[in-house]
mmCIF file of C-alpha atoms in Angstrom:
data_model
loop_
_atom_site.group_PDB
_atom_site.id
_atom_site.type_symbol
_atom_site.label_atom_id
_atom_site.label_comp_id
_atom_site.label_asym_id
_atom_site.label_seq_id
_atom_site.Cartn_x
_atom_site.Cartn_y
_atom_site.Cartn_z
ATOM 1 C CA GLU A 1 -8.975 3.582 16.495
ATOM 2 C CA PRO A 2 -5.376 2.321 16.401
ATOM 3 C CA GLU A 3 -3.253 3.781 13.659
ATOM 4 C CA VAL A 4 0.225 3.702 12.210
ATOM 5 C CA THR A 5 2.101 6.930 12.849
ATOM 6 C CA GLN A 6 5.126 8.205 10.952
ATOM 7 C CA THR A 7 7.597 10.960 11.678
ATOM 8 C CA PRO A 8 8.636 13.319 10.297
ATOM 9 C CA SER A 9 5.917 14.193 7.810
ATOM 10 C CA HIS A 10 8.467 15.904 5.581
ATOM 11 C CA GLN A 11 12.232 15.541 5.475
ATOM 12 C CA VAL A 12 14.582 17.516 3.259
ATOM 13 C CA THR A 13 18.133 16.261 3.050
ATOM 14 C CA GLN A 14 21.253 16.854 1.017
ATOM 15 C CA MET A 15 22.404 14.194 -1.401
ATOM 16 C CA GLY A 16 24.816 11.817 0.306
ATOM 17 C CA GLN A 17 23.405 12.381 3.781
ATOM 18 C CA GLU A 18 21.879 9.696 5.951
ATOM 19 C CA VAL A 19 18.208 9.828 6.864
ATOM 20 C CA ILE A 20 16.138 7.849 9.318
ATOM 21 C CA LEU A 21 12.403 7.604 8.854
ATOM 22 C CA ARG A 22 10.430 6.554 11.883
ATOM 23 C CA CYS A 23 7.230 4.620 12.312
ATOM 24 C CA VAL A 24 5.133 3.378 15.196
ATOM 25 C CA PRO A 25 3.087 0.421 13.947
ATOM 26 C CA ILE A 26 -0.208 -0.714 15.457
ATOM 27 C CA SER A 27 0.669 -2.251 18.800
ATOM 28 C CA ASN A 28 -0.582 -5.814 18.374
ATOM 29 C CA HIS A 29 0.607 -6.169 14.786
ATOM 30 C CA LEU A 30 3.472 -8.518 14.056
ATOM 31 C CA TYR A 31 4.431 -7.733 10.450
ATOM 32 C CA PHE A 32 5.881 -4.449 9.366
ATOM 33 C CA TYR A 33 6.514 -2.990 5.946
ATOM 34 C CA TRP A 34 8.005 -0.052 4.141
ATOM 35 C CA TYR A 35 6.659 1.068 0.797
ATOM 36 C CA ARG A 36 7.412 4.098 -1.288
ATOM 37 C CA GLN A 37 5.639 6.089 -3.954
ATOM 38 C CA ILE A 38 7.565 8.273 -6.320
ATOM 39 C CA LEU A 39 5.400 11.191 -7.425
ATOM 40 C CA GLY A 40 2.765 10.031 -9.895
ATOM 41 C CA GLN A 41 3.847 6.419 -9.810
ATOM 42 C CA LYS A 42 2.566 3.316 -8.092
ATOM 43 C CA VAL A 43 3.085 2.256 -4.498
ATOM 44 C CA GLU A 44 6.184 0.036 -4.462
ATOM 45 C CA PHE A 45 7.136 -2.566 -1.895
ATOM 46 C CA LEU A 46 10.520 -2.091 -0.246
ATOM 47 C CA VAL A 47 10.793 -4.495 2.657
ATOM 48 C CA SER A 48 8.855 -6.579 5.150
ATOM 49 C CA PHE A 49 9.973 -7.366 8.680
ATOM 50 C CA TYR A 50 8.918 -9.978 11.181
ATOM 51 C CA ASN A 51 10.374 -11.313 14.396
ATOM 52 C CA ASN A 52 13.247 -8.853 14.255
ATOM 53 C CA GLU A 53 14.439 -9.806 10.835
ATOM 54 C CA ILE A 54 13.765 -9.004 7.212
ATOM 55 C CA SER A 55 11.229 -11.398 5.714
ATOM 56 C CA GLU A 56 11.419 -10.153 2.171
ATOM 57 C CA LYS A 57 12.891 -7.250 0.268
ATOM 58 C CA SER A 58 12.588 -5.862 -3.212
ATOM 59 C CA GLU A 59 15.401 -5.042 -5.607
ATOM 60 C CA ILE A 60 14.950 -1.390 -4.654
ATOM 61 C CA PHE A 61 16.062 -2.231 -1.111
ATOM 62 C CA ASP A 62 19.799 -2.331 -1.746
ATOM 63 C CA ASP A 63 22.733 -1.973 0.640
ATOM 64 C CA GLN A 64 21.943 1.702 1.166
ATOM 65 C CA PHE A 65 18.755 0.771 2.984
ATOM 66 C CA SER A 66 18.322 -0.842 6.363
ATOM 67 C CA VAL A 67 15.485 -1.397 8.803
ATOM 68 C CA GLU A 68 15.437 -1.788 12.503
ATOM 69 C CA ARG A 69 13.042 -2.270 15.358
ATOM 70 C CA PRO A 70 15.147 -0.707 18.106
ATOM 71 C CA ASP A 71 12.543 -1.150 20.829
ATOM 72 C CA GLY A 72 9.083 -2.621 21.248
ATOM 73 C CA SER A 73 7.295 0.128 19.418
ATOM 74 C CA ASN A 74 9.402 1.875 16.777
ATOM 75 C CA PHE A 75 10.240 0.640 13.308
ATOM 76 C CA THR A 76 12.790 2.633 11.337
ATOM 77 C CA LEU A 77 14.012 2.868 7.772
ATOM 78 C CA LYS A 78 17.527 4.189 7.279
ATOM 79 C CA ILE A 79 18.947 5.356 3.982
ATOM 80 C CA ARG A 80 22.704 5.563 4.380
ATOM 81 C CA SER A 81 23.686 7.877 1.558
ATOM 82 C CA THR A 82 20.694 9.455 -0.107
ATOM 83 C CA LYS A 83 20.443 9.950 -3.847
ATOM 84 C CA LEU A 84 18.202 12.318 -5.787
ATOM 85 C CA GLU A 85 16.127 9.365 -6.976
ATOM 86 C CA ASP A 86 15.305 8.445 -3.357
ATOM 87 C CA SER A 87 12.945 11.417 -3.284
ATOM 88 C CA ALA A 88 9.503 9.919 -2.706
ATOM 89 C CA MET A 89 6.728 9.395 -0.186
ATOM 90 C CA TYR A 90 7.692 6.601 2.166
ATOM 91 C CA PHE A 91 4.891 4.678 3.810
ATOM 92 C CA CYS A 92 5.137 2.401 6.780
ATOM 93 C CA ALA A 93 2.509 -0.297 7.209
ATOM 94 C CA SER A 94 1.720 -3.063 9.649
ATOM 95 C CA SER A 95 -0.478 -6.123 9.673
ATOM 96 C CA LEU A 96 -1.468 -8.838 12.087
ATOM 97 C CA LEU A 97 -0.730 -11.642 9.644
ATOM 98 C CA PRO A 98 1.645 -11.814 6.670
ATOM 99 C CA THR A 99 -1.133 -12.559 4.223
ATOM 100 C CA GLY A 100 -4.859 -12.768 4.392
ATOM 101 C CA SER A 101 -5.199 -9.708 6.529
ATOM 102 C CA GLU A 102 -5.265 -6.017 5.953
ATOM 103 C CA ALA A 103 -2.160 -3.898 6.091
ATOM 104 C CA PHE A 104 -2.722 -0.487 7.627
ATOM 105 C CA PHE A 105 -0.640 2.403 6.405
ATOM 106 C CA GLY A 106 0.739 5.492 8.031
ATOM 107 C CA GLN A 107 0.347 8.959 6.592
ATOM 108 C CA GLY A 108 3.765 8.840 4.997
ATOM 109 C CA THR A 109 7.010 10.791 5.112
ATOM 110 C CA ARG A 110 7.797 12.935 2.124
ATOM 111 C CA LEU A 111 11.537 12.681 1.543
ATOM 112 C CA THR A 112 13.101 15.333 -0.652
ATOM 113 C CA VAL A 113 16.744 14.890 -1.585
ATOM 114 C CA VAL A 114 18.396 18.046 -2.919
ATOM 115 C CA ASP B 1 6.576 -7.329 -14.484
ATOM 116 C CA GLN B 2 3.232 -5.752 -13.671
ATOM 117 C CA GLN B 3 1.428 -8.424 -11.679
ATOM 118 C CA VAL B 4 -1.489 -6.206 -10.697
ATOM 119 C CA LYS B 5 -2.924 -3.904 -13.337
ATOM 120 C CA GLN B 6 -5.473 -1.151 -13.246
ATOM 121 C CA ASN B 7 -5.937 -0.247 -16.865
ATOM 122 C CA SER B 8 -8.085 2.837 -16.318
ATOM 123 C CA PRO B 9 -5.969 5.670 -14.971
ATOM 124 C CA SER B 10 -9.039 7.800 -14.356
ATOM 125 C CA LEU B 11 -12.817 7.623 -14.081
ATOM 126 C CA SER B 12 -15.493 10.305 -13.732
ATOM 127 C CA VAL B 13 -18.937 9.508 -12.350
ATOM 128 C CA GLN B 14 -21.961 11.586 -11.443
ATOM 129 C CA GLU B 15 -22.899 11.790 -7.793
ATOM 130 C CA GLY B 16 -25.444 9.114 -6.883
ATOM 131 C CA ARG B 17 -24.439 6.786 -9.716
ATOM 132 C CA ILE B 18 -22.375 3.644 -9.514
ATOM 133 C CA SER B 19 -18.575 3.746 -9.752
ATOM 134 C CA ILE B 20 -16.910 0.587 -11.013
ATOM 135 C CA LEU B 21 -13.166 0.283 -10.665
ATOM 136 C CA ASN B 22 -11.409 -2.657 -12.257
ATOM 137 C CA CYS B 23 -8.262 -4.582 -11.515
ATOM 138 C CA ASP B 24 -6.600 -7.503 -13.273
ATOM 139 C CA TYR B 25 -3.853 -9.738 -11.997
ATOM 140 C CA THR B 26 -1.545 -12.284 -13.527
ATOM 141 C CA ASN B 27 -0.255 -14.314 -10.588
ATOM 142 C CA SER B 28 -2.540 -17.277 -9.919
ATOM 143 C CA MET B 29 -0.976 -17.650 -6.460
ATOM 144 C CA PHE B 30 -2.637 -14.456 -5.262
ATOM 145 C CA ASP B 31 -5.282 -15.393 -2.716
ATOM 146 C CA TYR B 32 -6.118 -12.167 -0.935
ATOM 147 C CA PHE B 33 -7.083 -8.884 -2.496
ATOM 148 C CA LEU B 34 -7.531 -5.456 -1.021
ATOM 149 C CA TRP B 35 -8.739 -2.069 -2.136
ATOM 150 C CA TYR B 36 -7.204 1.098 -0.786
ATOM 151 C CA LYS B 37 -8.264 4.690 -1.189
ATOM 152 C CA LYS B 38 -5.636 7.394 -1.254
ATOM 153 C CA TYR B 39 -5.852 11.148 -1.026
ATOM 154 C CA PRO B 40 -2.902 13.300 -2.132
ATOM 155 C CA ALA B 41 -0.078 13.465 0.425
ATOM 156 C CA GLU B 42 -1.749 10.860 2.635
ATOM 157 C CA GLY B 43 -1.206 7.173 3.187
ATOM 158 C CA PRO B 44 -3.438 4.532 1.582
ATOM 159 C CA THR B 45 -6.570 3.874 3.616
ATOM 160 C CA PHE B 46 -7.885 0.332 3.675
ATOM 161 C CA LEU B 47 -11.393 0.017 2.236
ATOM 162 C CA ILE B 48 -12.377 -3.576 1.704
ATOM 163 C CA SER B 49 -10.811 -6.957 1.062
ATOM 164 C CA ILE B 50 -11.724 -10.327 -0.331
ATOM 165 C CA SER B 51 -10.290 -13.779 0.031
ATOM 166 C CA SER B 52 -10.009 -16.035 -3.000
ATOM 167 C CA ILE B 53 -12.486 -18.459 -1.451
ATOM 168 C CA LYS B 54 -15.207 -15.868 -1.967
ATOM 169 C CA ASP B 55 -16.511 -14.150 -5.056
ATOM 170 C CA LYS B 56 -18.148 -11.170 -3.379
ATOM 171 C CA ASN B 57 -17.708 -9.082 -0.268
ATOM 172 C CA GLU B 58 -19.874 -6.172 0.722
ATOM 173 C CA ASP B 59 -19.376 -3.375 3.220
ATOM 174 C CA GLY B 60 -21.905 -0.585 3.122
ATOM 175 C CA ARG B 61 -21.626 1.252 -0.188
ATOM 176 C CA PHE B 62 -18.593 -0.784 -1.229
ATOM 177 C CA THR B 63 -18.714 -4.204 -2.860
ATOM 178 C CA VAL B 64 -15.786 -6.120 -4.241
ATOM 179 C CA PHE B 65 -16.300 -8.865 -6.810
ATOM 180 C CA LEU B 66 -13.698 -11.481 -7.615
ATOM 181 C CA ASN B 67 -13.632 -13.567 -10.778
ATOM 182 C CA LYS B 68 -10.803 -16.022 -10.267
ATOM 183 C CA SER B 69 -11.047 -17.665 -13.653
ATOM 184 C CA ALA B 70 -10.648 -14.282 -15.337
ATOM 185 C CA LYS B 71 -8.130 -13.087 -12.744
ATOM 186 C CA HIS B 72 -10.211 -9.969 -12.370
ATOM 187 C CA LEU B 73 -11.672 -8.027 -9.490
ATOM 188 C CA SER B 74 -13.786 -4.947 -9.341
ATOM 189 C CA LEU B 75 -14.856 -2.446 -6.733
ATOM 190 C CA HIS B 76 -18.377 -1.064 -6.906
ATOM 191 C CA ILE B 77 -19.306 2.087 -5.049
ATOM 192 C CA VAL B 78 -23.025 2.760 -4.838
ATOM 193 C CA PRO B 79 -24.122 5.487 -4.563
ATOM 194 C CA SER B 80 -21.014 7.488 -5.373
ATOM 195 C CA GLN B 81 -20.419 10.620 -3.327
ATOM 196 C CA PRO B 82 -18.119 13.600 -3.957
ATOM 197 C CA GLY B 83 -16.052 12.543 -0.912
ATOM 198 C CA ASP B 84 -15.218 9.335 -2.739
ATOM 199 C CA SER B 85 -13.028 11.301 -5.143
ATOM 200 C CA ALA B 86 -9.537 9.876 -4.632
ATOM 201 C CA VAL B 87 -7.069 7.447 -6.159
ATOM 202 C CA TYR B 88 -8.044 3.816 -5.662
ATOM 203 C CA PHE B 89 -5.449 1.081 -5.569
ATOM 204 C CA CYS B 90 -6.045 -2.613 -5.679
ATOM 205 C CA ALA B 91 -3.458 -4.794 -3.990
ATOM 206 C CA ALA B 92 -2.850 -8.507 -3.792
ATOM 207 C CA SER B 93 -0.927 -10.959 -1.696
ATOM 208 C CA ASP B 94 -0.303 -14.659 -1.981
ATOM 209 C CA GLY B 95 -0.232 -17.302 0.708
ATOM 210 C CA SER B 96 2.829 -19.088 -0.576
ATOM 211 C CA GLY B 97 5.155 -17.586 1.976
ATOM 212 C CA THR B 98 5.782 -14.138 0.584
ATOM 213 C CA TYR B 99 5.400 -11.182 2.862
ATOM 214 C CA LYS B 100 4.274 -8.331 0.697
ATOM 215 C CA TYR B 101 1.312 -6.711 -0.975
ATOM 216 C CA ILE B 102 1.612 -5.893 -4.667
ATOM 217 C CA PHE B 103 -0.136 -2.713 -5.689
ATOM 218 C CA GLY B 104 -1.700 -1.760 -8.957
ATOM 219 C CA THR B 105 -1.028 1.601 -10.595
ATOM 220 C CA GLY B 106 -4.216 3.191 -9.281
ATOM 221 C CA THR B 107 -7.361 4.703 -10.762
ATOM 222 C CA ARG B 108 -8.227 8.305 -10.050
ATOM 223 C CA LEU B 109 -11.959 8.560 -9.366
ATOM 224 C CA LYS B 110 -13.711 11.867 -9.655
ATOM 225 C CA VAL B 111 -17.306 12.055 -8.475
ATOM 226 C CA LEU B 112 -19.064 15.054 -9.941
ATOM 227 C CA ALA B 113 -21.657 16.867 -7.850
#
């Protein structure tokens, strides 16, 4: 069964460093998302991406964040200068349609900023 | 602004009985609803969905009911099994051109053997 894969599963980084989280969405999906979940809190929307551009972003997704689809398969989230409060589980998701269809999630990357 | 609310943070049910998880929403533009199951340190796993044109959708042990006038949906699991123990999130999207799913805060279900 097709699945969304994310690497790495766990990333530890020093405050102020740049990190890149990687995702391979389901191959025939057209819409891609990043969400995050701070420990014990709800799953929060960060950004959606379609046709090589951002479709929508939340207020969390400030200038420190960027997304890219560098080739036909990968979808990346970059945090330019990490802060302690960026520590969270980051989930990539993809869907065939923007609404009215299921989004499938990867297993997540646990980002720990120290 | 909490557009999708799950007011019960936790629920315990005996194995074999019915589990009912509830979700309320405030945005009348929401037209598609999903339930996800999540284990610790894993991504949400899609369970079942329902479009606003329906009031019920069934898939095996899982049934989702939608009451549009009350802006309420529920997930029924019958019979509940210990493997169902997880956090359940409801999520919603609207068809008005937004490109995101809004998640509720989750309900932790514990099925007791």
